[in-house]
XYZ file of C-alpha atoms in Angstrom:
741
model
C 28.218 -0.459 67.921
C 30.270 -2.712 65.624
C 30.166 -6.446 65.064
C 33.841 -7.348 65.597
C 33.182 -10.939 64.556
C 32.472 -9.853 60.965
C 34.378 -8.323 58.040
C 32.876 -7.552 54.619
C 35.407 -7.096 51.825
C 35.338 -7.012 47.983
C 38.222 -7.899 45.696
C 38.526 -5.425 42.823
C 41.004 -5.264 39.941
C 41.463 -5.034 36.196
C 40.606 -8.124 34.158
C 43.085 -11.029 34.489
C 44.983 -9.548 37.450
C 44.229 -12.628 39.580
C 41.108 -11.919 41.665
C 39.452 -15.321 41.281
C 42.760 -17.186 41.745
C 43.364 -15.296 45.006
C 39.865 -16.211 46.253
C 40.683 -19.874 45.455
C 43.719 -19.749 47.746
C 41.849 -17.819 50.478
C 39.198 -20.561 50.498
C 41.841 -23.314 50.698
C 43.770 -21.670 53.529
C 40.565 -20.596 55.273
C 39.654 -24.242 55.848
C 36.713 -24.434 53.435
C 37.956 -27.668 51.817
C 38.525 -31.005 53.492
C 42.116 -32.179 53.517
C 41.553 -34.774 50.785
C 38.838 -32.902 48.851
C 39.327 -32.540 45.102
C 39.378 -28.897 44.010
C 39.276 -27.079 40.680
C 40.878 -23.819 39.605
C 38.739 -20.643 39.524
C 36.023 -22.379 41.538
C 34.071 -19.102 41.829
C 33.622 -18.913 38.035
C 30.673 -21.301 38.049
C 29.078 -20.072 34.820
C 30.003 -22.016 31.619
C 30.789 -18.790 29.756
C 33.025 -17.632 32.609
C 35.074 -20.803 32.544
C 35.324 -20.821 28.741
C 36.449 -17.198 28.480
C 38.531 -17.091 31.642
C 36.753 -13.997 32.967
C 34.339 -13.257 35.799
C 30.977 -11.945 34.560
C 28.799 -12.048 37.668
C 29.867 -11.038 41.163
C 30.012 -14.023 43.586
C 29.692 -14.177 47.355
C 31.650 -16.499 49.630
C 32.815 -16.517 53.229
C 35.647 -18.003 55.295
C 36.264 -18.371 59.013
C 39.601 -16.965 60.206
C 39.988 -17.520 63.912
C 36.902 -16.088 65.605
C 36.081 -13.768 62.688
C 33.920 -14.499 59.663
C 35.159 -12.765 56.497
C 32.521 -12.244 53.771
C 34.309 -11.993 50.421
C 32.827 -10.755 47.127
C 34.664 -11.674 43.901
C 33.890 -8.979 41.297
C 34.244 -8.855 37.470
C 37.342 -7.163 36.084
C 36.141 -6.316 32.599
C 35.004 -2.710 32.142
C 31.726 -3.736 30.494
C 30.561 -5.308 33.777
C 31.315 -2.223 35.851
C 27.655 -2.067 36.911
C 28.196 -5.312 38.858
C 31.133 -3.766 40.725
C 29.390 -0.459 41.499
C 26.423 -2.001 43.303
C 28.479 -4.675 45.086
C 30.614 -1.994 46.737
C 27.549 -0.917 48.741
C 27.604 -4.267 50.578
C 31.170 -4.075 51.894
C 33.221 -1.945 54.274
C 36.563 -2.174 52.483
C 38.263 -3.469 49.328
C 41.328 -5.437 48.316
C 42.811 -3.781 45.212
C 44.826 -6.240 43.116
C 47.441 -4.850 40.743
C 49.539 -6.949 38.353
C 53.256 -6.660 39.172
C 54.108 -6.339 35.472
C 51.157 -4.492 33.902
C 50.556 -2.063 36.773
C 47.319 -0.036 37.057
C 45.085 -0.406 33.980
C 41.888 1.442 32.929
C 39.519 -0.727 34.987
C 41.837 -0.374 37.995
C 41.240 3.371 37.838
C 37.454 2.927 37.439
C 36.855 0.502 40.347
C 39.277 2.306 42.649
C 37.571 5.657 42.012
C 34.202 4.113 42.954
C 35.637 2.620 46.156
C 37.243 5.936 47.159
C 33.974 7.828 46.504
C 32.210 5.535 49.003
C 34.977 6.202 51.568
C 36.104 2.552 51.679
C 39.446 1.572 53.125
C 41.794 0.026 50.559
C 44.345 -2.777 50.938
C 46.702 -2.667 47.940
C 47.973 -6.102 46.895
C 50.681 -6.271 44.211
C 50.029 -9.694 42.646
C 52.063 -11.972 40.369
C 55.388 -11.004 41.959
C 56.778 -14.315 40.631
C 56.491 -13.130 37.009
C 59.871 -12.901 35.283
C 58.953 -9.449 33.881
C 57.753 -8.064 37.241
C 58.585 -4.438 38.057
C 57.343 -4.182 41.615
C 58.906 -0.868 42.590
C 57.675 0.960 39.469
C 54.166 -0.437 40.044
C 54.198 0.820 43.667
C 54.926 4.350 42.388
C 52.195 4.044 39.728
C 49.617 2.992 42.363
C 50.523 5.970 44.581
C 50.265 8.310 41.569
C 46.837 6.846 40.782
C 45.640 7.415 44.363
C 46.847 11.029 44.183
C 45.177 11.486 40.799
C 41.855 10.226 42.219
C 41.972 12.675 45.164
C 42.353 10.008 47.841
C 42.182 11.158 51.463
C 45.401 11.140 53.581
C 44.164 7.938 55.253
C 43.540 6.269 51.873
C 46.981 7.382 50.650
C 48.458 5.596 53.656
C 46.823 2.286 52.657
C 48.754 -0.881 53.579
C 50.529 -2.606 50.702
C 51.150 -6.356 50.425
C 53.059 -8.421 47.883
C 51.471 -11.647 46.750
C 51.544 -14.592 44.373
C 47.926 -15.748 44.185
C 48.885 -18.825 42.173
C 51.293 -20.004 44.907
C 49.043 -18.768 47.733
C 51.680 -16.621 49.470
C 51.765 -13.011 50.663
C 54.320 -10.835 52.482
C 54.686 -7.315 53.859
C 57.850 -6.642 51.819
C 58.740 -7.392 48.180
C 62.171 -8.572 49.314
C 60.907 -11.090 51.879
C 59.227 -14.178 50.354
C 55.922 -15.187 51.893
C 54.893 -18.647 53.070
C 51.076 -18.320 53.194
C 48.234 -15.774 53.105
C 48.345 -15.046 56.855
C 49.633 -11.460 56.257
C 46.586 -10.773 54.072
C 44.124 -12.208 56.619
C 45.749 -10.264 59.462
C 45.657 -7.017 57.459
C 41.938 -7.498 56.701
C 41.185 -7.924 60.413
C 43.334 -4.985 61.530
C 42.596 -2.462 58.750
C 39.097 -3.147 57.368
C 36.509 -1.791 59.831
C 33.887 -4.098 61.288
C 30.338 -3.393 60.035
C 27.961 -1.292 62.120
C 25.558 -3.485 64.033
C 22.714 -1.564 65.625
C 20.528 -4.409 66.848
C 17.953 -2.268 68.648
C 16.670 -0.423 65.545
C 13.985 -1.841 63.172
C 15.244 -4.209 60.470
C 16.535 -2.696 57.199
C 18.406 -4.211 54.227
C 19.280 -2.919 50.741
C 19.090 -5.508 47.913
C 22.375 -5.247 45.975
C 22.235 -8.472 43.941
C 19.715 -11.006 42.703
C 20.233 -14.748 42.392
C 17.735 -17.125 40.800
C 16.726 -20.676 41.568
C 14.182 -22.708 39.585
C 12.595 -24.020 42.783
C 12.346 -20.876 44.940
C 12.519 -18.144 42.260
C 14.365 -14.908 42.981
C 16.817 -14.710 45.861
C 17.633 -11.245 47.235
C 21.231 -10.658 48.399
C 22.381 -7.711 50.474
C 23.906 -6.488 53.740
C 21.705 -6.049 56.797
C 22.044 -2.337 57.640
C 20.402 -2.511 61.068
C 18.221 -4.621 63.337
C 17.472 -8.321 63.502
C 15.267 -10.442 61.218
C 13.833 -13.822 62.209
C 12.514 -16.521 59.908
C 8.826 -16.149 58.858
C 8.746 -12.592 60.189
C 6.547 -10.072 58.366
C 8.506 -7.627 56.169
C 7.806 -4.706 53.815
C 9.462 -4.026 50.422
C 9.871 -0.427 49.209
C 12.016 1.538 46.748
C 13.771 4.876 47.249
C 13.172 5.990 43.659
C 9.433 5.226 43.812
C 8.327 6.942 47.058
C 4.637 7.154 46.104
C 4.226 3.410 45.594
C 2.778 1.593 48.618
C 5.089 -0.807 50.416
C 4.545 -4.473 49.451
C 3.903 -6.927 52.257
C 5.866 -10.160 52.337
C 7.333 -12.793 54.641
C 10.933 -13.874 55.208
C 10.296 -17.501 54.230
C 13.932 -18.624 53.988
C 17.210 -16.924 54.909
C 20.767 -17.995 54.199
C 24.265 -16.845 55.048
C 27.296 -17.520 52.905
C 29.742 -20.143 54.123
C 32.526 -21.378 51.871
C 31.158 -22.236 48.432
C 27.552 -22.600 49.541
C 24.722 -21.047 51.500
C 23.698 -22.212 54.967
C 20.080 -21.816 56.152
C 19.711 -19.530 59.162
C 16.790 -18.651 61.412
C 18.042 -15.195 62.392
C 19.929 -12.446 60.503
C 21.724 -9.683 62.408
C 23.027 -6.267 61.366
C 26.337 -6.219 59.480
C 26.050 -9.673 57.907
C 25.598 -10.355 54.170
C 22.612 -12.661 53.668
C 20.380 -14.119 50.964
C 16.581 -14.239 51.261
C 13.951 -16.080 49.231
C 10.167 -15.940 49.210
C 9.662 -12.446 47.735
C 8.283 -12.888 44.203
C 9.041 -9.675 42.333
C 12.007 -8.367 44.351
C 14.576 -6.466 42.297
C 17.963 -4.785 42.724
C 17.693 -1.447 44.523
C 14.672 -2.446 46.658
C 14.802 -2.028 50.437
C 13.494 -4.773 52.760
C 12.472 -3.395 56.136
C 10.231 -3.896 59.139
C 6.529 -3.100 58.441
C 6.366 -0.649 61.364
C 9.287 1.437 59.998
C 9.263 1.697 56.185
C 12.424 3.667 55.302
C 13.859 3.004 51.803
C 17.629 3.290 51.325
C 19.081 5.223 48.351
C 20.578 2.955 45.713
C 24.019 3.622 44.273
C 23.872 5.597 41.030
C 24.845 3.271 38.206
C 26.691 4.820 35.279
C 24.485 5.180 32.206
C 24.999 2.882 29.190
C 27.148 4.228 26.367
C 26.375 1.715 23.618
C 23.227 0.356 22.013
C 22.157 -2.456 19.694
C 18.808 -3.368 18.188
C 17.518 -6.903 18.889
C 14.776 -7.982 16.495
C 12.879 -11.044 15.360
C 14.748 -13.069 12.752
C 13.251 -12.469 9.286
C 15.852 -14.222 7.107
C 14.836 -16.945 4.616
C 16.057 -19.541 7.159
C 14.132 -18.077 10.107
C 12.557 -20.487 12.608
C 14.542 -23.564 11.547
C 17.052 -23.793 14.389
C 15.687 -21.861 17.370
C 13.283 -22.853 20.136
C 12.144 -19.294 21.016
C 11.518 -17.171 17.907
C 8.554 -14.842 18.548
C 8.660 -11.157 19.503
C 6.831 -11.877 22.782
C 9.437 -14.454 23.808
C 12.264 -12.105 22.834
C 10.693 -9.210 24.747
C 10.118 -11.247 27.916
C 13.698 -12.536 27.908
C 15.278 -9.083 27.426
C 13.218 -7.438 30.164
C 13.959 -10.380 32.487
C 17.679 -9.672 32.008
C 17.261 -6.092 33.288
C 16.102 -7.447 36.653
C 19.571 -8.768 37.489
C 21.748 -6.491 35.314
C 21.182 -2.912 36.456
C 23.542 -1.437 33.859
C 21.371 -2.818 31.014
C 18.512 -0.789 29.506
C 15.821 -2.188 27.187
C 13.392 0.089 25.338
C 10.632 -0.685 22.849
C 10.847 1.044 19.477
C 7.896 3.258 18.519
C 5.924 1.749 15.690
C 7.802 -1.572 15.794
C 6.453 -4.612 17.614
C 9.295 -6.970 16.767
C 12.406 -4.906 17.633
C 13.945 -3.612 20.874
C 16.851 -1.303 21.627
C 19.244 -2.793 24.183
C 21.808 -0.436 25.731
C 24.806 -1.555 27.782
C 28.323 -0.656 28.815
C 30.158 -2.112 25.829
C 30.382 -4.787 23.170
C 31.539 -7.431 25.652
C 28.496 -7.111 27.941
C 26.104 -7.217 24.974
C 27.910 -10.156 23.353
C 27.676 -12.107 26.634
C 23.904 -11.489 26.643
C 23.650 -12.615 22.997
C 25.678 -15.782 23.657
C 23.648 -16.605 26.784
C 20.335 -16.220 24.923
C 21.685 -18.259 22.045
C 22.536 -21.166 24.362
C 19.074 -20.968 25.881
C 17.534 -21.637 22.440
C 16.636 -18.118 21.306
C 16.753 -17.118 17.641
C 16.952 -13.435 16.682
C 19.017 -10.868 14.807
C 21.059 -7.901 16.046
C 22.238 -4.649 14.496
C 25.818 -3.334 14.642
C 26.640 -1.610 17.930
C 26.264 2.179 17.969
C 27.211 4.764 20.564
C 24.678 6.828 22.496
C 25.141 10.573 21.964
C 24.176 13.316 24.417
C 23.458 17.004 24.010
C 25.462 18.980 26.607
C 25.250 22.801 26.617
C 23.660 22.693 23.165
C 26.522 20.625 21.675
C 26.406 17.075 20.383
C 28.712 14.991 22.609
C 29.917 11.413 22.372
C 31.386 8.916 24.877
C 35.180 8.923 25.129
C 37.139 5.845 26.215
C 40.442 5.834 28.112
C 42.478 3.222 26.244
C 45.727 1.675 27.481
C 47.768 -0.386 25.025
C 50.871 -2.377 26.025
C 52.720 -3.097 22.753
C 56.165 -4.217 21.513
C 58.459 -1.275 20.664
C 58.466 -2.105 16.933
C 54.645 -1.850 16.779
C 54.321 1.602 18.389
C 54.235 3.526 15.084
C 51.516 1.366 13.527
C 49.278 1.544 16.643
C 49.617 5.345 17.000
C 48.875 5.825 13.285
C 45.776 3.588 13.342
C 44.337 5.119 16.510
C 45.146 8.632 15.256
C 43.065 7.998 12.125
C 40.212 6.944 14.453
C 40.291 10.343 16.262
C 42.370 9.030 19.180
C 44.576 11.460 21.164
C 47.825 10.125 22.641
C 48.125 11.499 26.215
C 50.899 9.373 27.713
C 53.736 7.159 26.512
C 55.764 5.138 29.038
C 58.572 2.639 28.251
C 58.198 -0.666 30.132
C 61.343 -2.729 29.500
C 61.401 -3.640 25.806
C 57.728 -2.646 25.427
C 55.799 0.603 25.383
C 52.699 1.537 27.353
C 50.462 3.931 25.386
C 47.466 5.784 26.834
C 44.825 7.337 24.554
C 41.541 9.192 24.818
C 39.471 7.965 21.880
C 35.773 8.069 20.854
C 34.010 4.791 21.698
C 32.945 4.432 18.052
C 36.623 4.634 17.034
C 37.245 1.263 18.689
C 34.569 -0.567 16.650
C 36.305 -3.173 14.550
C 39.806 -2.225 15.721
C 40.646 -5.215 17.926
C 41.528 -7.523 15.012
C 43.675 -4.816 13.396
C 45.441 -4.297 16.734
C 46.331 -7.981 17.032
C 47.641 -7.978 13.452
C 49.723 -4.809 13.978
C 51.267 -6.162 17.196
C 51.696 -9.767 15.880
C 49.401 -10.990 18.633
C 51.669 -9.661 21.408
C 49.734 -6.486 22.257
C 47.437 -5.999 25.262
C 44.603 -3.494 24.948
C 42.004 -2.401 27.487
C 39.641 0.535 27.749
C 37.101 2.050 30.127
C 34.585 4.872 29.761
C 36.146 8.236 30.661
C 33.727 11.079 29.862
C 31.517 12.733 27.249
C 33.193 15.208 24.893
C 32.104 17.223 21.813
C 31.585 15.160 18.655
C 34.901 14.680 16.874
C 33.625 14.368 13.316
C 32.968 11.543 10.898
C 35.251 8.578 10.634
C 35.291 5.576 8.366
C 34.242 2.577 10.407
C 35.510 -0.066 8.021
C 38.004 0.050 5.163
C 36.819 -3.228 3.593
C 33.634 -4.334 1.860
C 31.631 -7.550 2.038
C 31.330 -10.497 -0.316
C 27.577 -11.001 -0.628
C 25.832 -14.136 -1.860
C 23.975 -13.688 -5.149
C 21.375 -16.436 -4.706
C 19.869 -18.874 -2.235
C 21.186 -22.412 -2.187
C 24.140 -24.485 -1.009
C 27.750 -23.416 -1.466
C 29.842 -25.606 -3.787
C 33.581 -25.825 -4.346
C 33.441 -24.465 -7.914
C 31.578 -21.301 -6.873
C 33.822 -20.808 -3.824
C 36.951 -21.228 -5.964
C 35.849 -18.367 -8.216
C 34.710 -16.249 -5.261
C 37.962 -16.541 -3.303
C 39.728 -14.508 -5.981
C 37.638 -11.524 -4.836
C 38.539 -11.753 -1.133
C 38.725 -13.952 1.983
C 35.791 -16.345 2.532
C 33.951 -17.069 5.797
C 32.326 -20.320 4.640
C 33.363 -23.621 3.085
C 31.482 -25.979 0.726
C 28.153 -27.519 1.743
C 26.910 -24.467 3.675
C 23.339 -23.272 3.155
C 23.344 -19.616 2.037
C 20.707 -17.136 0.907
C 20.585 -14.017 -1.253
C 22.076 -11.086 0.668
C 24.022 -13.256 3.119
C 27.652 -12.184 3.739
C 30.053 -14.973 2.819
C 33.412 -13.162 2.974
C 35.329 -9.897 3.103
C 36.515 -7.862 0.125
C 39.800 -5.898 0.255
C 38.031 -3.021 -1.527
C 35.666 -0.628 0.224
C 32.621 -1.480 -1.870
C 30.586 -4.684 -1.550
C 30.940 -7.373 -4.224
C 28.201 -9.842 -5.124
C 29.470 -13.406 -5.688
C 27.741 -16.643 -6.648
C 29.059 -19.315 -4.274
C 26.334 -21.742 -5.442
C 27.577 -21.750 -9.058
C 28.177 -25.246 -10.379
C 30.456 -26.366 -13.180
C 28.542 -26.880 -16.412
C 28.755 -30.457 -17.657
C 29.691 -30.914 -21.350
C 31.266 -33.674 -23.374
C 34.267 -31.462 -24.207
C 37.243 -31.074 -21.874
C 40.397 -29.001 -22.082
C 43.639 -30.379 -20.716
C 43.811 -29.944 -16.937
C 40.230 -28.792 -16.538
C 39.333 -31.637 -14.188
C 42.132 -31.053 -11.738
C 41.143 -30.675 -8.074
C 40.184 -27.157 -7.016
C 42.325 -25.765 -4.216
C 40.275 -23.825 -1.696
C 41.792 -21.508 0.881
C 40.548 -22.521 4.380
C 37.706 -20.169 5.398
C 38.030 -17.642 8.250
C 35.726 -18.705 11.081
C 34.563 -15.625 13.000
C 33.559 -15.655 16.655
C 30.518 -13.769 17.918
C 32.629 -10.729 18.952
C 34.422 -10.740 15.595
C 31.088 -10.801 13.759
C 29.832 -7.798 15.762
C 33.059 -5.906 15.038
C 32.831 -6.718 11.319
C 29.250 -5.508 10.766
C 28.748 -2.337 8.722
C 25.831 0.050 9.270
C 23.690 -1.651 6.627
C 24.272 -5.188 7.920
C 22.777 -7.486 10.567
C 23.874 -10.586 12.465
C 21.477 -13.531 12.484
C 21.904 -15.468 15.740
C 20.561 -19.004 16.219
C 21.544 -21.816 18.641
C 23.465 -23.466 15.799
C 24.631 -20.670 13.476
C 25.932 -17.123 13.203
C 25.087 -15.604 9.803
C 25.934 -12.076 8.764
C 23.584 -10.540 6.206
C 22.610 -7.311 4.516
C 19.618 -5.502 6.018
C 18.076 -5.430 2.525
C 18.637 -8.861 0.998
C 17.744 -8.090 -2.627
C 20.788 -6.847 -4.492
C 18.878 -4.465 -6.774
C 17.142 -2.726 -3.852
C 20.204 -2.532 -1.569
C 21.501 0.951 -2.432
C 19.257 3.833 -3.366
C 19.998 7.539 -3.400
C 18.523 10.620 -4.986
C 20.487 13.465 -6.613
C 19.029 16.907 -7.305
C 21.349 18.930 -9.502
C 20.521 22.105 -11.444
C 22.762 24.738 -12.976
C 21.327 27.498 -10.810
C 21.329 25.692 -7.454
C 23.289 23.483 -5.058
C 23.651 19.723 -5.615
C 21.580 17.679 -3.141
C 22.491 13.974 -2.638
C 20.059 12.077 -0.376
C 20.703 8.484 0.735
C 17.611 6.275 1.116
C 19.278 2.987 2.098
C 22.682 1.358 1.654
C 25.856 3.441 1.898
C 27.361 6.128 -0.325
C 30.756 7.787 -0.210
C 31.953 10.485 -2.604
C 34.893 12.843 -2.592
C 36.603 15.648 -4.514
C 39.576 17.933 -4.003
C 37.299 20.872 -3.109
C 34.985 19.224 -0.540
C 37.016 16.263 0.723
C 35.290 12.933 1.516
C 31.623 12.700 2.523
C 30.111 9.450 3.863
C 26.318 9.264 4.026
C 24.119 7.079 6.225
C 20.434 6.413 5.405
C 18.350 9.563 5.948
C 21.344 11.900 5.501
C 21.762 14.475 2.736
C 24.898 16.155 1.415
C 24.490 19.683 0.039
C 27.344 20.796 -2.218
C 27.566 24.368 -3.492
C 30.244 26.769 -4.691
C 30.750 27.871 -1.061
C 31.487 24.364 0.268
C 29.462 21.425 1.568
C 27.334 20.391 4.537
C 25.699 17.174 5.780
C 22.271 17.070 7.423
C 19.414 14.745 8.414
C 16.299 15.120 6.231
C 12.778 13.792 5.811
C 13.222 11.226 3.030
C 9.670 11.742 1.754
C 10.564 15.294 0.673
C 13.323 14.136 -1.633
C 12.256 10.701 -2.858
C 8.462 11.097 -2.867
C 8.622 11.599 -6.647
C 9.372 7.862 -7.006
C 5.791 7.230 -5.842
C 4.439 10.120 -7.939
C 4.224 12.635 -5.046
C 5.749 16.020 -4.365
C 6.194 16.447 -0.581
C 7.172 19.714 1.087
C 7.505 20.334 4.831
C 7.767 23.921 6.063
C 9.202 25.087 2.707
C 9.239 28.747 1.495
C 6.809 29.466 -1.345
C 9.659 30.722 -3.528
C 11.425 27.343 -3.254
C 8.217 25.391 -3.992
C 7.405 27.504 -7.064
C 10.988 27.198 -8.313
C 10.410 23.429 -8.533
C 7.142 24.000 -10.476
C 8.927 26.399 -12.849
C 11.268 23.569 -13.869
C 8.454 20.999 -14.133
C 5.929 23.026 -16.142
C 8.223 25.470 -18.000
C 6.498 28.517 -16.482
C 7.630 31.832 -14.957
C 6.330 32.911 -11.533
C 6.246 36.556 -10.359
C 5.416 37.980 -6.923
C 3.642 41.258 -6.163
C 5.942 41.844 -3.162
C 9.231 40.028 -2.308
C 8.073 38.936 1.168
C 5.521 36.553 -0.421
C 8.416 34.269 -1.382
C 9.211 33.618 2.308
C 5.791 32.358 3.423
C 6.184 28.658 4.355
C 3.828 25.783 3.506
C 3.595 22.054 4.196
C 1.714 19.451 2.179
C 1.929 17.007 -0.714
C 0.652 16.907 -4.297
C 0.422 14.371 -7.051
C 3.614 14.649 -9.037
C 2.040 14.942 -12.456
C -1.088 16.970 -11.701
C -1.668 20.386 -13.218
C -0.179 23.539 -11.736
C -3.730 24.773 -11.119
C -4.312 22.160 -8.415
C -1.533 23.674 -6.319
C -2.593 27.251 -7.034
C -6.200 26.478 -6.082
C -4.993 24.917 -2.834
C -2.862 28.016 -2.236
C -5.906 30.239 -2.704
C -7.879 28.164 -0.189
C -5.431 29.132 2.571
C -7.060 32.595 2.413
C -3.848 34.596 2.167
C -2.869 34.554 -1.499
C -4.428 34.498 -4.941
C -3.072 34.351 -8.508
C -3.511 35.384 -12.133
C -2.381 33.380 -15.173
C -1.300 35.022 -18.423
C 0.058 32.533 -20.964
C 3.039 30.876 -19.282
C 3.362 33.628 -16.670
C 1.827 33.471 -13.198
C 1.451 36.418 -10.829
C 0.984 35.726 -7.117
C -0.291 38.538 -4.931
C -1.760 39.222 -1.511
C -5.545 38.578 -1.373
C -6.002 40.932 1.590
C -4.464 43.876 -0.268
C -6.689 43.164 -3.290
C -9.817 43.378 -1.111
C -8.715 46.719 0.283
């Protein structure tokens, strides 16, 4: 049985293809507004950040009445980083409206959201939007959409999807690109005729899957979802269960308040029937993926599998010299509670506590945009904290280290094609398609996610601000090798104080500054960018010394270059591996992880004439190169081994190689021959072995660096396997068992 009076539909598209604008016009022509009512553009983007950035972040529900039929509409985000929102929302609807820009055509996110809709078996109405653009290419876009459907293995029915031609801004749609439309009636009629009505089995026990969570200060969490079957009345007893936690007992609750969506608001209802999308309050700890059902028939519904995060950042308590001055919430407990609260409504976010650290948390998400939105939201709420540079999440597949690969589409002017291909090629990007679009070129790449870090600003420079770039996660592929994340260094403040014009004037000769005069700075804070790869320490607090002697022209006004003000996203893109971003409600300060200049870079080199050269990085960053081995870039905890046969890079236990600084010799699972070789150099002795196999026995432990050789030999004897004899500067090691025999 179907409820013919209902239709549930989601609007999906790439970012900025006109979803929210189309919903605006559907609301106007659906009779939601009074004739003289004042309206605003993008009314569904109610969040301040959404309106500022011009993007949809959270999915929104609305509904219109068209004739005798109620159409529930869900406006979804278009940015790839909020794909988790789209994936779960698709479970609530029976069909989708796919918007495609008449000039840009299908973009990466178009492919992603369409593939998810096809997997669920949804019917698709294709709407070619912005047909009034002067650079529209409607017929080419139609072919591209059909190719995309074929590429995604659409069924014959899905390939035969109806196609409409629309201008969301003007509020018109038509069945043909050559016939101008007058209103959105063709779209409404197509929804009614093509999108199936929801199943409405009223005789079965009540069941509803929670697909979204809203929050209200007065009533707490509000569960949103589609009623799968049955009828629910107000104040009726209900049970809450979860498909992925079958052993947990069902929680008892009561349907205190229920609402259905009508226009821009929610209307209280006393009865909810199968097929309708409703909101429900009164359940304290409800979360996305839970199933609400009748107590006599507890049957949890499986929740849609959300794609795993591909990127991670570390959020930690602010420990800069200016910590606690500007924020309202600064403690680790407050930071922890806020991050875990975010996971309740954002299913694509993952927060984990770091072993051994009480003031830092790893936060994984879909991309830089989703994490930067979280940072900005927390900042506006009064939180103060610091974040690490973003890093990709690797996987081991079939014994190989694999990394996330992004499908990148770049629409660039013809004269910029060479520069873009060269830059992305150096970042391990593979060009897979190149399509001319009028005087421009559409480039498609498969590139490691880490290759896009810090590239957006370069892209805008290379294309003179005319390029359009978008990417979406494609797959995991074998690790493509090291790449240099940033070709520039940082200008780092030498001391704590307040920046002055004289110090800034001298510093600007070294690079471009991020700050002007009168800004409070501290030692280790980043105040600009250097054109060279290495960091440069500058004193922006340096004042002019006052004397009674003046040279001609010395008192002329200092001309300062206006500083570059970086946004939050630009700061995150700029950060190197050994840098952090301090976030407060009032300021964004980039800094070095280690503030003290003398302690910032430390590495250990072991080099002997008879062995390989071992270079171990403790903290900071080191890069070295030669004609024989090429370029090697080390991160903290990595070691480069260079020998006559070549070079290799590996992760090591730092204690083994830098323990000598603290007067210790540390060895973990090392062969005896290697340990004694170190002692031979230290004590000018010669070690002999009764049989060669004794060299290969492995030991772990630590010794005081400057103790006598006897302390190690005595410890060796205590193991019960070996013993020794000393003759002058010669030592013989032999098997104790054989001696007893």
